[in-house]
Amino acid sequence: MGFSATLPLSKTKITRCRAVAHSIGDEVATLVQEHSTVGVERTFLRLLGLNSATEQEEGLLYPTSNFIVDQVERTGRLVEGSLYWVANAMVAENCSLGDVEAAVLAGKLDVGTVKPQPESAVLKLGRLLARDGVAGLRSRVKNRSKIKRKLKDPAKLKRPLLYQIVATGNIYEDVLQAKSAVMDGIEIVAVIRSTAQSLLDYVPQGATTEGFGGTYATQENFRIMRAALDEVGQEQNKYIRLTNYASGLCMAEISLLASIEGLDYLLNDAMYGILFRDINPVRTLVDQHFSRLLCAQSGICIMTGEDNYMKTTDAVKSGDSVLASEFINERTALNAGLPTSQMALGHAMEMNPQYEKVILMELARAQMTRQIFPDSPLKYMCNTKYKTGDIMTSHVVDAVFNLLGACTNQGVLLLGMPTEAVHTPWLADRSLSARNARYIVNGAAGMGEELGYRSDGFIAKFAQKVLDDAVRLLERIEKIGFLKAIERGYFADVRRPATGGKGAKGVFRVGPKYFNPFYEMMNSRI
Amino acid sequence: MNEIDYKNLVPYGDTTGDGAVQFSFTFPVEPSPKAQEAAAQMVREWGFSDVKVAHMSSVGVGFAYFVIFGRAQRGVNFDKVEVPELTGQRLNYKEIDKRILEEIGRPIRVVGANTGFDAHTVGLDAILNMKGFDGDVGLERYRGFYTVNMGSQVLPAELIERALKEKADAILISKIVTQKDIHIADMKDVILHLRKRGLEKRFILVVGGPRVTHKLALELGYDAGFSIGSYPSDVAYFLLEKMLERIGKKK
């Protein structure tokens, strides 16, 4: 028996997991090569600069990129890609991109029916447009990093960053709450989306003041919150990070808008959409690739949603599917050129607090995840499933969460709320939650380096078992195929067929002349 | 020890009849002696005596947070309080399953969904999914239930269509998001759709969610409401009893 600063985990098994995840990633890569989606095609147009919107639909504006992709789709031309046909329209009309936009909005131009022009001229113009679009994005990203460099970065303190969510439905109310959270020591603010948004097949436009259980993700809302956090950050000489959600049917579009407006993190996980929002698997895996390419270009750190698996199953037993999914997410992110330092892989403290040794088991999982993904700013999520109206006890559970997070040096602590099971947090709830975390994270700084683990103890054995189970699970997934595994309920006990789900209509096989110069310009490995 | 006065029941702090209550709230003003006095005055005006401000601190941008203690002056007549309650009896999954197959003779057909904008299926899944919740298996696992889980963001019309198609005995809906009382509006909406088609008596209607009470459910026209702390077997037992009632085996 001995003690060590780290858990004794088999390097061979970890390497084996990565090798299997690599082969699973190849299955996803093939899907990405063979397919595109209406979401990806709309994002191409947005990347060129087509970010306007018009016409009311249920009180919201409908984006130009949707109009154009709808036009191209209607005439069966989408198999060549949206960029090709926009460039074709510009060649045919001998006009600028702005002219095309104005004519489409005025109802005078249908990009889907413009007469095909000589291919070489269209491709030449298309490449130029794409290059300008990518260059424009890069220059915005550069400006953003200048702002960031001027402020002190809490990430350099080598302790978990404190993350909270605002969710009023009204962006201006959100601003007040976000600033308040920052005053109380919060370093990452997420604006949770309106609960219906993941299933909208377009991105709403403008500043919004109505939402259900959250606030719509729009470019303007991003801008408003970004400016507010920069302002309060300057007051405190501290760089405050902003998070939103690139999931659902507009994954890639949200990623682009977030890149333009200088967001720092995006929840970005196809598996979350597949399992919990019943989004078509192929649609969201293809969207995810372009989404992650954009994040890689923009320095945005993705967050993955494995924490959710633990909410619908017994978290003591779901460690293997969480770990397996983290390996798969790591691989698909690497395929999009994201460095591991930009992958906040997700997990959570969701075991039943009444289990004996539950804190030991949680510590085992948290430390194991830390060791297996040493460079990832892991996103560690508080307990939510077993929270009740007993708010004082919930506060104690959160304290244990904070201590485990600090001792295992997680990258981001998604802080718990005493009133988690009661309502969307009140201002004072957020403040109590922040005080709890500040005390513990500050007080336990460096504690993980002071203590060790018994090499043959309960904690080591629990972690080893999770890893063993994950190896077996990954091998089973590889054997039957990733899509089949999802279909059979290997993740979170939810079964989703590859052809079912929302947004399936928006997926298409690319044609032999499909035109997409973006992936190459953005150094895609697929 | 003092006798408890059930005709005027007051909270208990450390002595019978002391009426002790703990408050915590936030004022949208900076902490100051004036803010402190204002908070205390407000609590006194609500009818509490011996008001003590135990804690005042700054929260966020220009807010003051308080923890205050006071004594309630007026209690409640406990004997006169009436609450519709679901039968407290509990049977386990095997017993319920056995009784359904013996006494009803076929599986009870159930269609479940989250209606409206609500995309949180945790509650619905906990009741329906094979795995259930906290060791209590879900209805899927019972031989005595045929279940259809339609998932989230289902329109009332779709739900009713499906329930008719599946020849459902019961409809289960789950409501989690409560912002601006959207859960109540959505619950009413389903009833309205059923009424429009003259189907309000066709199905056993069950609703669940953290802010749903049995009382609220009954008021809105449901047969039962399940709140936090309910298990799949509670729902299963209720459906068994209700089915027996419907086929006339139980009054």
PDB file of N, CA and C in Angstrom, chain A residues 3-72:
ATOM      1  N   PHE A   3       0.776   5.810  -0.811  1.00  0.00           N
ATOM      2  CA  PHE A   3      -0.003   7.016  -1.082  1.00  0.00           C
ATOM      3  C   PHE A   3       0.638   7.754  -2.246  1.00  0.00           C
ATOM      4  N   SER A   4      -0.197   8.355  -3.052  1.00  0.00           N
ATOM      5  CA  SER A   4       0.358   9.128  -4.157  1.00  0.00           C
ATOM      6  C   SER A   4      -0.515  10.349  -4.391  1.00  0.00           C
ATOM      7  N   ALA A   5       0.055  11.377  -4.973  1.00  0.00           N
ATOM      8  CA  ALA A   5      -0.711  12.595  -5.245  1.00  0.00           C
ATOM      9  C   ALA A   5      -1.795  12.351  -6.288  1.00  0.00           C
ATOM     10  N   THR A   6      -1.617  11.292  -7.071  1.00  0.00           N
ATOM     11  CA  THR A   6      -2.614  10.995  -8.104  1.00  0.00           C
ATOM     12  C   THR A   6      -3.158   9.581  -7.917  1.00  0.00           C
ATOM     13  N   LEU A   7      -4.261   9.311  -8.599  1.00  0.00           N
ATOM     14  CA  LEU A   7      -4.857   7.977  -8.549  1.00  0.00           C
ATOM     15  C   LEU A   7      -4.093   7.051  -9.488  1.00  0.00           C
ATOM     16  N   PRO A   8      -3.931   5.790  -9.100  1.00  0.00           N
ATOM     17  CA  PRO A   8      -3.237   4.850  -9.985  1.00  0.00           C
ATOM     18  C   PRO A   8      -4.164   4.396 -11.121  1.00  0.00           C
ATOM     19  N   LEU A   9      -4.096   5.080 -12.272  1.00  0.00           N
ATOM     20  CA  LEU A   9      -4.931   4.729 -13.418  1.00  0.00           C
ATOM     21  C   LEU A   9      -4.039   4.181 -14.523  1.00  0.00           C
ATOM     22  N   SER A  10      -4.509   3.122 -15.165  1.00  0.00           N
ATOM     23  CA  SER A  10      -3.698   2.459 -16.185  1.00  0.00           C
ATOM     24  C   SER A  10      -3.543   3.325 -17.433  1.00  0.00           C
ATOM     25  N   LYS A  11      -2.288   3.652 -17.765  1.00  0.00           N
ATOM     26  CA  LYS A  11      -2.015   4.455 -18.971  1.00  0.00           C
ATOM     27  C   LYS A  11      -2.410   3.669 -20.224  1.00  0.00           C
ATOM     28  N   THR A  12      -2.204   2.364 -20.158  1.00  0.00           N
ATOM     29  CA  THR A  12      -2.543   1.517 -21.307  1.00  0.00           C
ATOM     30  C   THR A  12      -4.036   1.601 -21.607  1.00  0.00           C
ATOM     31  N   LYS A  13      -4.846   1.570 -20.552  1.00  0.00           N
ATOM     32  CA  LYS A  13      -6.297   1.618 -20.766  1.00  0.00           C
ATOM     33  C   LYS A  13      -6.735   2.981 -21.304  1.00  0.00           C
ATOM     34  N   ILE A  14      -6.102   4.046 -20.790  1.00  0.00           N
ATOM     35  CA  ILE A  14      -6.450   5.386 -21.271  1.00  0.00           C
ATOM     36  C   ILE A  14      -6.088   5.504 -22.756  1.00  0.00           C
ATOM     37  N   THR A  15      -4.922   5.002 -23.102  1.00  0.00           N
ATOM     38  CA  THR A  15      -4.496   5.032 -24.508  1.00  0.00           C
ATOM     39  C   THR A  15      -5.449   4.220 -25.376  1.00  0.00           C
ATOM     40  N   ARG A  16      -5.884   3.092 -24.841  1.00  0.00           N
ATOM     41  CA  ARG A  16      -6.833   2.238 -25.565  1.00  0.00           C
ATOM     42  C   ARG A  16      -8.143   3.001 -25.822  1.00  0.00           C
ATOM     43  N   CYS A  17      -8.622   3.725 -24.795  1.00  0.00           N
ATOM     44  CA  CYS A  17      -9.858   4.503 -24.947  1.00  0.00           C
ATOM     45  C   CYS A  17      -9.702   5.514 -26.086  1.00  0.00           C
ATOM     46  N   ARG A  18      -8.560   6.196 -26.098  1.00  0.00           N
ATOM     47  CA  ARG A  18      -8.353   7.219 -27.133  1.00  0.00           C
ATOM     48  C   ARG A  18      -8.287   6.591 -28.515  1.00  0.00           C
ATOM     49  N   ALA A  19      -7.683   5.405 -28.606  1.00  0.00           N
ATOM     50  CA  ALA A  19      -7.579   4.730 -29.911  1.00  0.00           C
ATOM     51  C   ALA A  19      -8.978   4.353 -30.410  1.00  0.00           C
ATOM     52  N   VAL A  20      -9.810   3.830 -29.514  1.00  0.00           N
ATOM     53  CA  VAL A  20     -11.166   3.437 -29.920  1.00  0.00           C
ATOM     54  C   VAL A  20     -11.978   4.680 -30.288  1.00  0.00           C
ATOM     55  N   ALA A  21     -11.831   5.741 -29.476  1.00  0.00           N
ATOM     56  CA  ALA A  21     -12.552   6.987 -29.764  1.00  0.00           C
ATOM     57  C   ALA A  21     -12.142   7.530 -31.129  1.00  0.00           C
ATOM     58  N   HIS A  22     -10.874   7.322 -31.495  1.00  0.00           N
ATOM     59  CA  HIS A  22     -10.385   7.774 -32.790  1.00  0.00           C
ATOM     60  C   HIS A  22     -11.168   7.086 -33.904  1.00  0.00           C
ATOM     61  N   SER A  23     -11.358   5.795 -33.750  1.00  0.00           N
ATOM     62  CA  SER A  23     -12.071   5.065 -34.802  1.00  0.00           C
ATOM     63  C   SER A  23     -13.556   5.446 -34.830  1.00  0.00           C
ATOM     64  N   ILE A  24     -14.141   5.718 -33.648  1.00  0.00           N
ATOM     65  CA  ILE A  24     -15.535   6.197 -33.610  1.00  0.00           C
ATOM     66  C   ILE A  24     -15.614   7.575 -34.282  1.00  0.00           C
ATOM     67  N   GLY A  25     -14.594   8.392 -34.030  1.00  0.00           N
ATOM     68  CA  GLY A  25     -14.519   9.717 -34.660  1.00  0.00           C
ATOM     69  C   GLY A  25     -14.475   9.622 -36.174  1.00  0.00           C
ATOM     70  N   ASP A  26     -13.873   8.543 -36.673  1.00  0.00           N
ATOM     71  CA  ASP A  26     -13.824   8.353 -38.134  1.00  0.00           C
ATOM     72  C   ASP A  26     -15.220   8.129 -38.712  1.00  0.00           C
ATOM     73  N   GLU A  27     -16.051   7.442 -37.941  1.00  0.00           N
ATOM     74  CA  GLU A  27     -17.436   7.224 -38.404  1.00  0.00           C
ATOM     75  C   GLU A  27     -18.147   8.569 -38.532  1.00  0.00           C
ATOM     76  N   VAL A  28     -17.927   9.434 -37.534  1.00  0.00           N
ATOM     77  CA  VAL A  28     -18.539  10.770 -37.572  1.00  0.00           C
ATOM     78  C   VAL A  28     -17.957  11.561 -38.746  1.00  0.00           C
ATOM     79  N   ALA A  29     -16.641  11.426 -38.964  1.00  0.00           N
ATOM     80  CA  ALA A  29     -15.980  12.160 -40.050  1.00  0.00           C
ATOM     81  C   ALA A  29     -16.587  11.797 -41.404  1.00  0.00           C
ATOM     82  N   THR A  30     -16.895  10.522 -41.570  1.00  0.00           N
ATOM     83  CA  THR A  30     -17.502  10.087 -42.832  1.00  0.00           C
ATOM     84  C   THR A  30     -18.868  10.749 -43.026  1.00  0.00           C
ATOM     85  N   LEU A  31     -19.652  10.830 -41.946  1.00  0.00           N
ATOM     86  CA  LEU A  31     -20.951  11.512 -42.027  1.00  0.00           C
ATOM     87  C   LEU A  31     -20.764  12.957 -42.464  1.00  0.00           C
ATOM     88  N   VAL A  32     -19.745  13.604 -41.860  1.00  0.00           N
ATOM     89  CA  VAL A  32     -19.494  15.017 -42.158  1.00  0.00           C
ATOM     90  C   VAL A  32     -19.081  15.192 -43.620  1.00  0.00           C
ATOM     91  N   GLN A  33     -18.275  14.248 -44.128  1.00  0.00           N
ATOM     92  CA  GLN A  33     -17.834  14.356 -45.530  1.00  0.00           C
ATOM     93  C   GLN A  33     -18.994  14.193 -46.504  1.00  0.00           C
ATOM     94  N   GLU A  34     -19.910  13.311 -46.143  1.00  0.00           N
ATOM     95  CA  GLU A  34     -20.971  12.965 -47.100  1.00  0.00           C
ATOM     96  C   GLU A  34     -22.192  13.862 -47.044  1.00  0.00           C
ATOM     97  N   HIS A  35     -22.315  14.632 -45.938  1.00  0.00           N
ATOM     98  CA  HIS A  35     -23.542  15.405 -45.752  1.00  0.00           C
ATOM     99  C   HIS A  35     -23.283  16.883 -45.506  1.00  0.00           C
ATOM    100  N   SER A  36     -24.317  17.668 -45.769  1.00  0.00           N
ATOM    101  CA  SER A  36     -24.355  19.024 -45.252  1.00  0.00           C
ATOM    102  C   SER A  36     -25.771  19.227 -44.724  1.00  0.00           C
ATOM    103  N   THR A  37     -26.012  20.388 -44.119  1.00  0.00           N
ATOM    104  CA  THR A  37     -27.340  20.651 -43.562  1.00  0.00           C
ATOM    105  C   THR A  37     -27.742  22.079 -43.897  1.00  0.00           C
ATOM    106  N   VAL A  38     -29.029  22.346 -43.774  1.00  0.00           N
ATOM    107  CA  VAL A  38     -29.485  23.715 -44.032  1.00  0.00           C
ATOM    108  C   VAL A  38     -28.823  24.687 -43.043  1.00  0.00           C
ATOM    109  N   GLY A  39     -28.557  24.212 -41.825  1.00  0.00           N
ATOM    110  CA  GLY A  39     -27.918  25.069 -40.822  1.00  0.00           C
ATOM    111  C   GLY A  39     -26.503  25.461 -41.226  1.00  0.00           C
ATOM    112  N   VAL A  40     -25.747  24.470 -41.716  1.00  0.00           N
ATOM    113  CA  VAL A  40     -24.375  24.740 -42.168  1.00  0.00           C
ATOM    114  C   VAL A  40     -24.403  25.695 -43.360  1.00  0.00           C
ATOM    115  N   GLU A  41     -25.316  25.446 -44.295  1.00  0.00           N
ATOM    116  CA  GLU A  41     -25.395  26.283 -45.495  1.00  0.00           C
ATOM    117  C   GLU A  41     -25.771  27.728 -45.145  1.00  0.00           C
ATOM    118  N   ARG A  42     -26.637  27.890 -44.168  1.00  0.00           N
ATOM    119  CA  ARG A  42     -27.010  29.246 -43.734  1.00  0.00           C
ATOM    120  C   ARG A  42     -25.829  29.934 -43.072  1.00  0.00           C
ATOM    121  N   THR A  43     -25.049  29.148 -42.339  1.00  0.00           N
ATOM    122  CA  THR A  43     -23.894  29.727 -41.654  1.00  0.00           C
ATOM    123  C   THR A  43     -22.859  30.227 -42.661  1.00  0.00           C
ATOM    124  N   PHE A  44     -22.697  29.492 -43.780  1.00  0.00           N
ATOM    125  CA  PHE A  44     -21.788  29.969 -44.830  1.00  0.00           C
ATOM    126  C   PHE A  44     -22.200  31.383 -45.263  1.00  0.00           C
ATOM    127  N   LEU A  45     -23.510  31.553 -45.464  1.00  0.00           N
ATOM    128  CA  LEU A  45     -23.983  32.855 -45.942  1.00  0.00           C
ATOM    129  C   LEU A  45     -23.778  33.931 -44.875  1.00  0.00           C
ATOM    130  N   ARG A  46     -23.990  33.557 -43.638  1.00  0.00           N
ATOM    131  CA  ARG A  46     -23.759  34.514 -42.551  1.00  0.00           C
ATOM    132  C   ARG A  46     -22.280  34.896 -42.481  1.00  0.00           C
ATOM    133  N   LEU A  47     -21.419  33.926 -42.742  1.00  0.00           N
ATOM    134  CA  LEU A  47     -19.987  34.183 -42.700  1.00  0.00           C
ATOM    135  C   LEU A  47     -19.588  35.184 -43.792  1.00  0.00           C
ATOM    136  N   LEU A  48     -20.322  35.181 -44.903  1.00  0.00           N
ATOM    137  CA  LEU A  48     -20.070  36.186 -45.946  1.00  0.00           C
ATOM    138  C   LEU A  48     -20.531  37.570 -45.500  1.00  0.00           C
ATOM    139  N   GLY A  49     -21.386  37.606 -44.504  1.00  0.00           N
ATOM    140  CA  GLY A  49     -21.881  38.899 -44.012  1.00  0.00           C
ATOM    141  C   GLY A  49     -23.394  39.047 -44.094  1.00  0.00           C
ATOM    142  N   LEU A  50     -24.077  37.991 -44.532  1.00  0.00           N
ATOM    143  CA  LEU A  50     -25.535  38.087 -44.663  1.00  0.00           C
ATOM    144  C   LEU A  50     -26.198  37.816 -43.306  1.00  0.00           C
ATOM    145  N   ASN A  51     -26.206  38.840 -42.457  1.00  0.00           N
ATOM    146  CA  ASN A  51     -26.748  38.658 -41.114  1.00  0.00           C
ATOM    147  C   ASN A  51     -27.984  39.509 -40.836  1.00  0.00           C
ATOM    148  N   SER A  52     -28.602  40.024 -41.894  1.00  0.00           N
ATOM    149  CA  SER A  52     -29.815  40.815 -41.680  1.00  0.00           C
ATOM    150  C   SER A  52     -31.024  39.892 -41.552  1.00  0.00           C
ATOM    151  N   ALA A  53     -32.157  40.510 -41.261  1.00  0.00           N
ATOM    152  CA  ALA A  53     -33.392  39.726 -41.152  1.00  0.00           C
ATOM    153  C   ALA A  53     -34.567  40.617 -41.496  1.00  0.00           C
ATOM    154  N   THR A  54     -35.667  39.983 -41.792  1.00  0.00           N
ATOM    155  CA  THR A  54     -36.844  40.768 -42.142  1.00  0.00           C
ATOM    156  C   THR A  54     -38.104  39.951 -41.872  1.00  0.00           C
ATOM    157  N   GLU A  55     -39.246  40.576 -42.021  1.00  0.00           N
ATOM    158  CA  GLU A  55     -40.559  39.933 -41.956  1.00  0.00           C
ATOM    159  C   GLU A  55     -40.851  39.310 -40.590  1.00  0.00           C
ATOM    160  N   GLN A  56     -41.931  39.721 -40.022  1.00  0.00           N
ATOM    161  CA  GLN A  56     -42.323  39.193 -38.723  1.00  0.00           C
ATOM    162  C   GLN A  56     -42.799  37.756 -38.843  1.00  0.00           C
ATOM    163  N   GLU A  57     -42.358  36.933 -37.911  1.00  0.00           N
ATOM    164  CA  GLU A  57     -42.974  35.626 -37.785  1.00  0.00           C
ATOM    165  C   GLU A  57     -43.158  35.368 -36.306  1.00  0.00           C
ATOM    166  N   GLU A  58     -44.358  35.339 -35.851  1.00  0.00           N
ATOM    167  CA  GLU A  58     -44.675  35.218 -34.430  1.00  0.00           C
ATOM    168  C   GLU A  58     -43.923  36.265 -33.624  1.00  0.00           C
ATOM    169  N   GLY A  59     -43.869  37.476 -34.155  1.00  0.00           N
ATOM    170  CA  GLY A  59     -43.221  38.560 -33.429  1.00  0.00           C
ATOM    171  C   GLY A  59     -41.714  38.568 -33.550  1.00  0.00           C
ATOM    172  N   LEU A  60     -41.152  37.585 -34.261  1.00  0.00           N
ATOM    173  CA  LEU A  60     -39.703  37.536 -34.407  1.00  0.00           C
ATOM    174  C   LEU A  60     -39.345  37.748 -35.875  1.00  0.00           C
ATOM    175  N   LEU A  61     -38.087  38.135 -36.077  1.00  0.00           N
ATOM    176  CA  LEU A  61     -37.644  38.412 -37.444  1.00  0.00           C
ATOM    177  C   LEU A  61     -37.045  37.159 -38.085  1.00  0.00           C
ATOM    178  N   TYR A  62     -37.227  37.019 -39.376  1.00  0.00           N
ATOM    179  CA  TYR A  62     -36.737  35.845 -40.097  1.00  0.00           C
ATOM    180  C   TYR A  62     -35.479  36.225 -40.869  1.00  0.00           C
ATOM    181  N   PRO A  63     -34.380  35.483 -40.680  1.00  0.00           N
ATOM    182  CA  PRO A  63     -33.087  35.891 -41.243  1.00  0.00           C
ATOM    183  C   PRO A  63     -32.976  35.710 -42.761  1.00  0.00           C
ATOM    184  N   THR A  64     -32.224  36.612 -43.368  1.00  0.00           N
ATOM    185  CA  THR A  64     -31.962  36.563 -44.803  1.00  0.00           C
ATOM    186  C   THR A  64     -31.322  35.236 -45.212  1.00  0.00           C
ATOM    187  N   SER A  65     -30.409  34.739 -44.376  1.00  0.00           N
ATOM    188  CA  SER A  65     -29.725  33.487 -44.726  1.00  0.00           C
ATOM    189  C   SER A  65     -30.739  32.343 -44.848  1.00  0.00           C
ATOM    190  N   ASN A  66     -31.780  32.374 -44.029  1.00  0.00           N
ATOM    191  CA  ASN A  66     -32.840  31.365 -44.150  1.00  0.00           C
ATOM    192  C   ASN A  66     -33.595  31.500 -45.473  1.00  0.00           C
ATOM    193  N   PHE A  67     -33.940  32.752 -45.812  1.00  0.00           N
ATOM    194  CA  PHE A  67     -34.644  32.997 -47.070  1.00  0.00           C
ATOM    195  C   PHE A  67     -33.890  32.398 -48.243  1.00  0.00           C
ATOM    196  N   ILE A  68     -32.584  32.715 -48.291  1.00  0.00           N
ATOM    197  CA  ILE A  68     -31.799  32.296 -49.462  1.00  0.00           C
ATOM    198  C   ILE A  68     -31.650  30.777 -49.509  1.00  0.00           C
ATOM    199  N   VAL A  69     -31.349  30.170 -48.351  1.00  0.00           N
ATOM    200  CA  VAL A  69     -31.199  28.712 -48.348  1.00  0.00           C
ATOM    201  C   VAL A  69     -32.522  28.037 -48.706  1.00  0.00           C
ATOM    202  N   ASP A  70     -33.634  28.609 -48.237  1.00  0.00           N
ATOM    203  CA  ASP A  70     -34.949  28.068 -48.626  1.00  0.00           C
ATOM    204  C   ASP A  70     -35.131  28.121 -50.150  1.00  0.00           C
ATOM    205  N   GLN A  71     -34.728  29.251 -50.737  1.00  0.00           N
ATOM    206  CA  GLN A  71     -34.856  29.412 -52.196  1.00  0.00           C
ATOM    207  C   GLN A  71     -34.042  28.344 -52.928  1.00  0.00           C
ATOM    208  N   VAL A  72     -32.788  28.174 -52.477  1.00  0.00           N
ATOM    209  CA  VAL A  72     -31.894  27.232 -53.152  1.00  0.00           C
ATOM    210  C   VAL A  72     -32.386  25.798 -52.963  1.00  0.00           C
TER     211      VAL A  72
END
